[in-house]
Tab-separated table of N, CA and C in Angstrom:
chain	number	residue	atom	x	y	z
F	1	MET	N	64.749	43.231	-14.390
F	1	MET	CA	65.512	43.214	-13.225
F	1	MET	C	66.179	44.499	-13.235
F	2	PRO	N	66.220	45.349	-12.044
F	2	PRO	CA	66.800	46.535	-12.014
F	2	PRO	C	68.402	46.177	-12.194
F	3	PRO	N	68.876	47.569	-12.971
F	3	PRO	CA	70.460	47.506	-13.146
F	3	PRO	C	71.194	47.051	-12.069
F	4	PHE	N	70.926	47.727	-10.721
F	4	PHE	CA	71.668	47.355	-9.789
F	4	PHE	C	71.752	45.884	-9.322
F	5	LEU	N	70.487	45.458	-9.674
F	5	LEU	CA	70.675	43.791	-9.298
F	5	LEU	C	71.419	43.250	-10.087
F	6	ASN	N	71.306	43.285	-11.385
F	6	ASN	CA	72.409	42.799	-12.237
F	6	ASN	C	73.679	43.107	-11.832
F	7	ALA	N	74.062	44.276	-11.728
F	7	ALA	CA	75.405	44.661	-11.296
F	7	ALA	C	76.165	43.837	-10.176
F	8	ILE	N	75.254	43.524	-8.798
F	8	ILE	CA	75.406	42.966	-7.846
F	8	ILE	C	75.608	41.536	-8.157
F	9	ILE	N	74.579	40.769	-8.666
F	9	ILE	CA	74.654	39.637	-9.055
F	9	ILE	C	76.031	39.147	-9.885
F	10	ASP	N	76.289	40.179	-10.667
F	10	ASP	CA	77.404	39.705	-11.441
F	10	ASP	C	78.783	39.927	-10.607
F	11	TRP	N	78.776	40.520	-9.664
F	11	TRP	CA	79.901	41.000	-8.706
F	11	TRP	C	79.685	39.506	-7.851
F	12	LEU	N	78.891	39.051	-7.335
F	12	LEU	CA	78.715	38.135	-6.262
F	12	LEU	C	79.344	36.914	-6.983
F	13	ARG	N	78.941	36.700	-8.244
F	13	ARG	CA	79.237	35.450	-9.033
F	13	ARG	C	80.706	35.468	-9.168
F	14	ALA	N	81.186	36.625	-9.633
F	14	ALA	CA	82.819	36.818	-9.526
F	14	ALA	C	83.347	36.421	-8.395
F	15	GLY	N	82.905	37.069	-7.185
F	15	GLY	CA	83.717	36.885	-5.946
F	15	GLY	C	83.353	35.464	-5.568
F	16	TYR	N	82.307	34.831	-5.783
F	16	TYR	CA	82.003	33.424	-5.413
F	16	TYR	C	81.382	32.843	-6.237
F	17	PRO	N	82.699	32.199	-7.311
F	17	PRO	CA	82.215	31.575	-8.448
F	17	PRO	C	81.787	30.067	-8.017
F	18	ASP	N	82.041	29.649	-7.065
F	18	ASP	CA	81.629	28.226	-6.496
F	18	ASP	C	80.097	28.120	-5.709
F	19	GLY	N	79.618	29.517	-5.489
F	19	GLY	CA	78.826	29.900	-4.608
F	19	GLY	C	78.903	30.272	-3.233
F	20	VAL	N	78.150	30.992	-2.547
F	20	VAL	CA	78.254	31.668	-1.246
F	20	VAL	C	78.192	30.690	-0.298
F	21	PRO	N	79.614	30.495	0.307
F	21	PRO	CA	79.454	29.449	1.578
F	21	PRO	C	78.370	30.021	2.909
F	22	GLU	N	77.852	28.797	3.265
F	22	GLU	CA	76.877	29.225	4.121
F	22	GLU	C	77.207	29.957	5.357
F	23	ALA	N	78.548	30.007	5.676
F	23	ALA	CA	79.197	30.670	7.123
F	23	ALA	C	79.204	32.119	6.387
F	24	ASP	N	79.076	32.511	5.385
F	24	ASP	CA	79.355	34.194	4.787
F	24	ASP	C	78.012	34.564	4.526
F	25	TYR	N	76.817	33.999	4.633
F	25	TYR	CA	75.485	34.416	4.219
F	25	TYR	C	75.338	35.693	5.227
F	26	ILE	N	75.061	35.839	6.434
F	26	ILE	CA	75.094	36.477	7.344
F	26	ILE	C	75.807	38.132	7.259
F	27	PRO	N	77.223	37.621	7.384
F	27	PRO	CA	78.314	38.607	7.128
F	27	PRO	C	78.001	39.278	5.878
F	28	LEU	N	77.749	38.700	4.866
F	28	LEU	CA	77.741	38.981	3.424
F	28	LEU	C	76.425	39.924	3.391
F	29	LEU	N	75.207	39.757	3.951
F	29	LEU	CA	74.179	40.387	4.019
F	29	LEU	C	74.255	41.619	4.799
F	30	ALA	N	75.116	41.639	5.944
F	30	ALA	CA	75.265	42.589	6.871
F	30	ALA	C	76.042	43.744	6.262
F	31	LEU	N	77.139	43.410	5.534
F	31	LEU	CA	77.794	44.179	4.497
F	31	LEU	C	77.264	44.897	3.318
F	32	LEU	N	76.420	44.302	2.878
F	32	LEU	CA	75.507	44.540	1.768
F	32	LEU	C	74.551	45.845	2.273
F	33	ARG	N	73.988	45.411	3.508
F	33	ARG	CA	72.984	46.457	4.025
F	33	ARG	C	73.695	48.030	4.284
F	34	HIS	N	75.024	47.859	4.225
F	34	HIS	CA	75.732	49.365	4.499
F	34	HIS	C	75.608	50.127	3.165
F	35	ARG	N	75.275	49.490	2.096
F	35	ARG	CA	75.009	50.147	0.945
F	35	ARG	C	73.647	50.025	0.362
F	36	LEU	N	72.956	49.015	0.682
F	36	LEU	CA	71.795	49.082	0.052
F	36	LEU	C	70.448	49.257	1.199
F	37	SER	N	69.197	49.289	0.630
F	37	SER	CA	68.128	49.633	1.461
F	37	SER	C	67.488	48.493	1.868
F	38	ASP	N	66.527	48.200	2.915
F	38	ASP	CA	66.328	46.798	3.266
F	38	ASP	C	65.444	46.466	2.261
F	39	GLU	N	64.931	47.186	1.111
F	39	GLU	CA	64.077	46.724	0.145
F	39	GLU	C	64.853	46.251	-1.052
F	40	GLU	N	65.989	46.760	-1.072
F	40	GLU	CA	67.014	46.449	-2.125
F	40	GLU	C	67.679	45.066	-2.035
F	41	VAL	N	68.230	45.123	-0.522
F	41	VAL	CA	68.483	43.411	-0.071
F	41	VAL	C	67.290	42.503	-0.372
F	42	ARG	N	66.096	42.977	-0.106
F	42	ARG	CA	65.233	41.870	-0.155
F	42	ARG	C	64.907	41.493	-1.423
F	43	ALA	N	65.328	42.364	-2.187
F	43	ALA	CA	64.882	42.364	-3.844
F	43	ALA	C	66.118	41.350	-4.331
F	44	LEU	N	67.106	41.648	-3.859
F	44	LEU	CA	68.578	40.879	-4.351
F	44	LEU	C	68.249	39.606	-3.585
F	45	ALA	N	68.073	39.281	-2.662
F	45	ALA	CA	67.735	37.917	-2.009
F	45	ALA	C	66.794	37.010	-2.962
F	46	THR	N	65.680	37.577	-3.459
F	46	THR	CA	64.735	37.052	-3.941
F	46	THR	C	65.331	36.634	-5.532
F	47	GLU	N	65.922	37.407	-6.055
F	47	GLU	CA	66.547	37.068	-7.168
F	47	GLU	C	67.517	35.916	-7.042
F	48	LEU	N	68.557	35.877	-6.020
F	48	LEU	CA	69.470	35.247	-6.169
F	48	LEU	C	68.765	33.624	-5.547
F	49	ALA	N	67.656	33.652	-4.747
F	49	ALA	CA	66.831	32.368	-4.581
F	49	ALA	C	66.398	32.117	-5.911
F	50	GLY	N	65.814	32.818	-6.625
F	50	GLY	CA	65.236	32.405	-7.779
F	50	GLY	C	66.151	31.941	-8.852
F	51	THR	N	67.422	32.383	-8.957
F	51	THR	CA	68.136	31.912	-10.060
F	51	THR	C	69.058	30.743	-9.357
F	52	GLY	N	68.745	30.319	-8.288
F	52	GLY	CA	69.365	29.171	-7.470
F	52	GLY	C	70.908	29.466	-7.158
F	53	ASP	N	71.421	30.615	-7.064
F	53	ASP	CA	72.620	31.044	-6.742
F	53	ASP	C	73.218	30.745	-5.365
F	54	LEU	N	72.132	30.314	-4.581
F	54	LEU	CA	72.267	30.274	-3.208
F	54	LEU	C	71.480	29.112	-2.832
F	55	PRO	N	72.181	28.121	-2.019
F	55	PRO	CA	71.046	26.957	-1.638
F	55	PRO	C	70.076	27.335	-0.279
F	56	ALA	N	69.389	28.107	-0.606
F	56	ALA	CA	68.565	28.810	0.203
F	56	ALA	C	67.268	29.224	-0.481
F	57	ASP	N	66.258	29.254	0.040
F	57	ASP	CA	64.994	29.878	-0.317
F	57	ASP	C	64.902	31.173	0.175
F	58	THR	N	63.592	31.928	-0.581
F	58	THR	CA	63.556	33.284	-0.264
F	58	THR	C	63.238	33.425	1.286
F	59	THR	N	62.294	32.706	1.927
F	59	THR	CA	62.182	32.571	3.205
F	59	THR	C	63.538	32.778	4.022
F	60	ASP	N	64.116	31.808	3.684
F	60	ASP	CA	65.616	31.380	4.328
F	60	ASP	C	66.244	32.851	4.421
F	61	ILE	N	66.595	33.173	3.348
F	61	ILE	CA	67.320	34.534	3.223
F	61	ILE	C	66.670	35.687	3.949
F	62	GLN	N	65.376	35.806	3.732
F	62	GLN	CA	64.894	36.748	4.577
F	62	GLN	C	64.832	36.867	6.151
F	63	VAL	N	65.040	35.451	6.546
F	63	VAL	CA	65.040	35.251	8.165
F	63	VAL	C	66.972	35.410	8.394
F	64	MET	N	67.861	35.300	7.278
F	64	MET	CA	68.884	35.598	7.607
F	64	MET	C	69.091	37.345	7.789
F	65	ILE	N	68.382	37.823	6.660
F	65	ILE	CA	68.341	39.371	6.971
F	65	ILE	C	67.908	39.790	8.369
F	66	THR	N	66.760	39.122	8.765
F	66	THR	CA	66.196	39.672	9.982
F	66	THR	C	67.231	39.337	11.198
F	67	LYS	N	67.985	38.095	11.190
F	67	LYS	CA	68.954	38.097	11.970
F	67	LYS	C	70.196	38.921	12.026
F	68	VAL	N	70.458	39.492	10.727
F	68	VAL	CA	71.475	40.658	10.817
F	68	VAL	C	71.050	41.856	11.648
F	69	THR	N	69.975	42.377	11.727
F	69	THR	CA	69.191	43.260	12.140
F	69	THR	C	68.992	43.025	13.620
F	70	ASN	N	69.108	41.948	14.261
F	70	ASN	CA	68.961	41.527	15.310
F	70	ASN	C	70.312	41.191	16.170
F	71	GLU	N	71.147	40.264	15.249
F	71	GLU	CA	72.334	39.672	15.963
F	71	GLU	C	73.421	39.906	14.940
F	72	MET	N	74.188	40.759	14.974
F	72	MET	CA	75.383	41.041	13.947
F	72	MET	C	76.425	39.901	14.009
F	73	PRO	N	76.856	39.625	12.950
F	73	PRO	CA	78.062	38.644	12.861
F	73	PRO	C	79.069	39.086	13.630
F	74	SER	N	80.087	37.915	13.685
F	74	SER	CA	81.343	38.079	14.544
F	74	SER	C	82.179	39.012	13.541
F	75	GLU	N	83.402	39.666	14.400
F	75	GLU	CA	84.176	40.515	13.470
F	75	GLU	C	84.951	39.814	12.607
F	76	ASP	N	85.393	38.399	13.012
F	76	ASP	CA	86.128	37.695	12.047
F	76	ASP	C	85.299	37.494	10.694
F	77	ASP	N	83.899	36.793	10.797
F	77	ASP	CA	82.954	36.884	9.878
F	77	ASP	C	83.187	37.967	8.878
F	78	VAL	N	82.725	38.879	9.681
F	78	VAL	CA	82.780	40.412	8.693
F	78	VAL	C	83.956	40.736	8.027
F	79	ALA	N	85.102	40.221	8.839
F	79	ALA	CA	86.682	40.715	7.784
F	79	ALA	C	86.793	39.628	6.853
F	80	ARG	N	86.444	38.477	7.048
F	80	ARG	CA	86.718	37.302	5.900
F	80	ARG	C	85.583	37.787	4.541
F	81	VAL	N	84.434	38.056	4.723
F	81	VAL	CA	83.543	38.716	3.761
F	81	VAL	C	84.157	40.076	3.082
F	82	ARG	N	84.617	40.871	3.988
F	82	ARG	CA	85.063	41.843	3.607
F	82	ARG	C	86.455	41.732	2.570
F	83	ALA	N	87.117	40.988	2.934
F	83	ALA	CA	88.407	40.634	2.050
F	83	ALA	C	88.074	40.244	0.876
F	84	ARG	N	87.002	39.403	0.873
F	84	ARG	CA	86.806	38.788	-0.422
F	84	ARG	C	85.855	39.784	-1.340
F	85	LEU	N	85.201	40.605	-0.633
F	85	LEU	CA	84.492	41.448	-1.817
F	85	LEU	C	85.579	42.416	-2.029
F	86	ALA	N	86.605	43.089	-1.133
F	86	ALA	CA	87.742	44.015	-1.493
F	86	ALA	C	88.241	43.201	-2.798
F	87	ALA	N	88.397	42.094	-2.861
F	87	ALA	CA	89.267	41.588	-3.947
F	87	ALA	C	88.642	41.775	-5.192
F	88	ARG	N	87.152	41.681	-5.234
F	88	ARG	CA	86.491	42.098	-6.548
F	88	ARG	C	86.234	43.669	-6.550
F	89	ALA	N	86.811	44.589	-5.805
F	89	ALA	CA	86.487	45.757	-5.846
F	89	ALA	C	85.346	46.192	-5.306
F	90	TRP	N	84.723	45.905	-4.485
F	90	TRP	CA	83.355	46.256	-3.732
F	90	TRP	C	83.878	47.225	-2.722
F	91	PRO	N	83.259	48.448	-2.698
F	91	PRO	CA	83.514	49.274	-2.096
F	91	PRO	C	83.394	49.301	-0.528
F	92	ASP	N	84.315	49.667	0.412
F	92	ASP	CA	84.473	49.210	1.669
F	92	ASP	C	83.461	50.044	2.400
F	93	PRO	N	82.859	50.022	3.256
F	93	PRO	CA	81.978	51.196	3.674
F	93	PRO	C	82.905	51.871	4.862
F	94	GLU	N	83.925	51.138	5.358
F	94	GLU	CA	84.592	51.458	6.683
F	94	GLU	C	85.735	52.306	6.139
F	95	SER	N	85.953	52.335	4.573
F	95	SER	CA	87.125	53.431	4.309
F	95	SER	C	86.388	54.575	3.705
F	96	PRO	N	87.276	55.655	3.737
F	96	PRO	CA	87.031	56.577	3.350
F	96	PRO	C	86.676	56.660	2.084
F	97	GLU	N	85.490	57.657	1.378
F	97	GLU	CA	85.715	57.697	-0.142
F	97	GLU	C	86.205	58.735	-1.026
């Protein structure tokens, strides 16, 4: 598995030790898309589905990614996920680097 996937999976497990709540799937993937290419997001989704870290199969996750590109999550969803990610030092794409 590519090192970037290991790092992201480790970070997700730290931020979501009980698993990612279903309500956070789409906003989480939307935020990840700010940093990852579509191919990297698909690879991550495949890996997460394969390890059982998400209660969804690869097809479900790919459908969610498609929804992200056509229907953005609410600002509240994005804010909730962004706050959770920031607590684990994930870089916020909205803040200056």
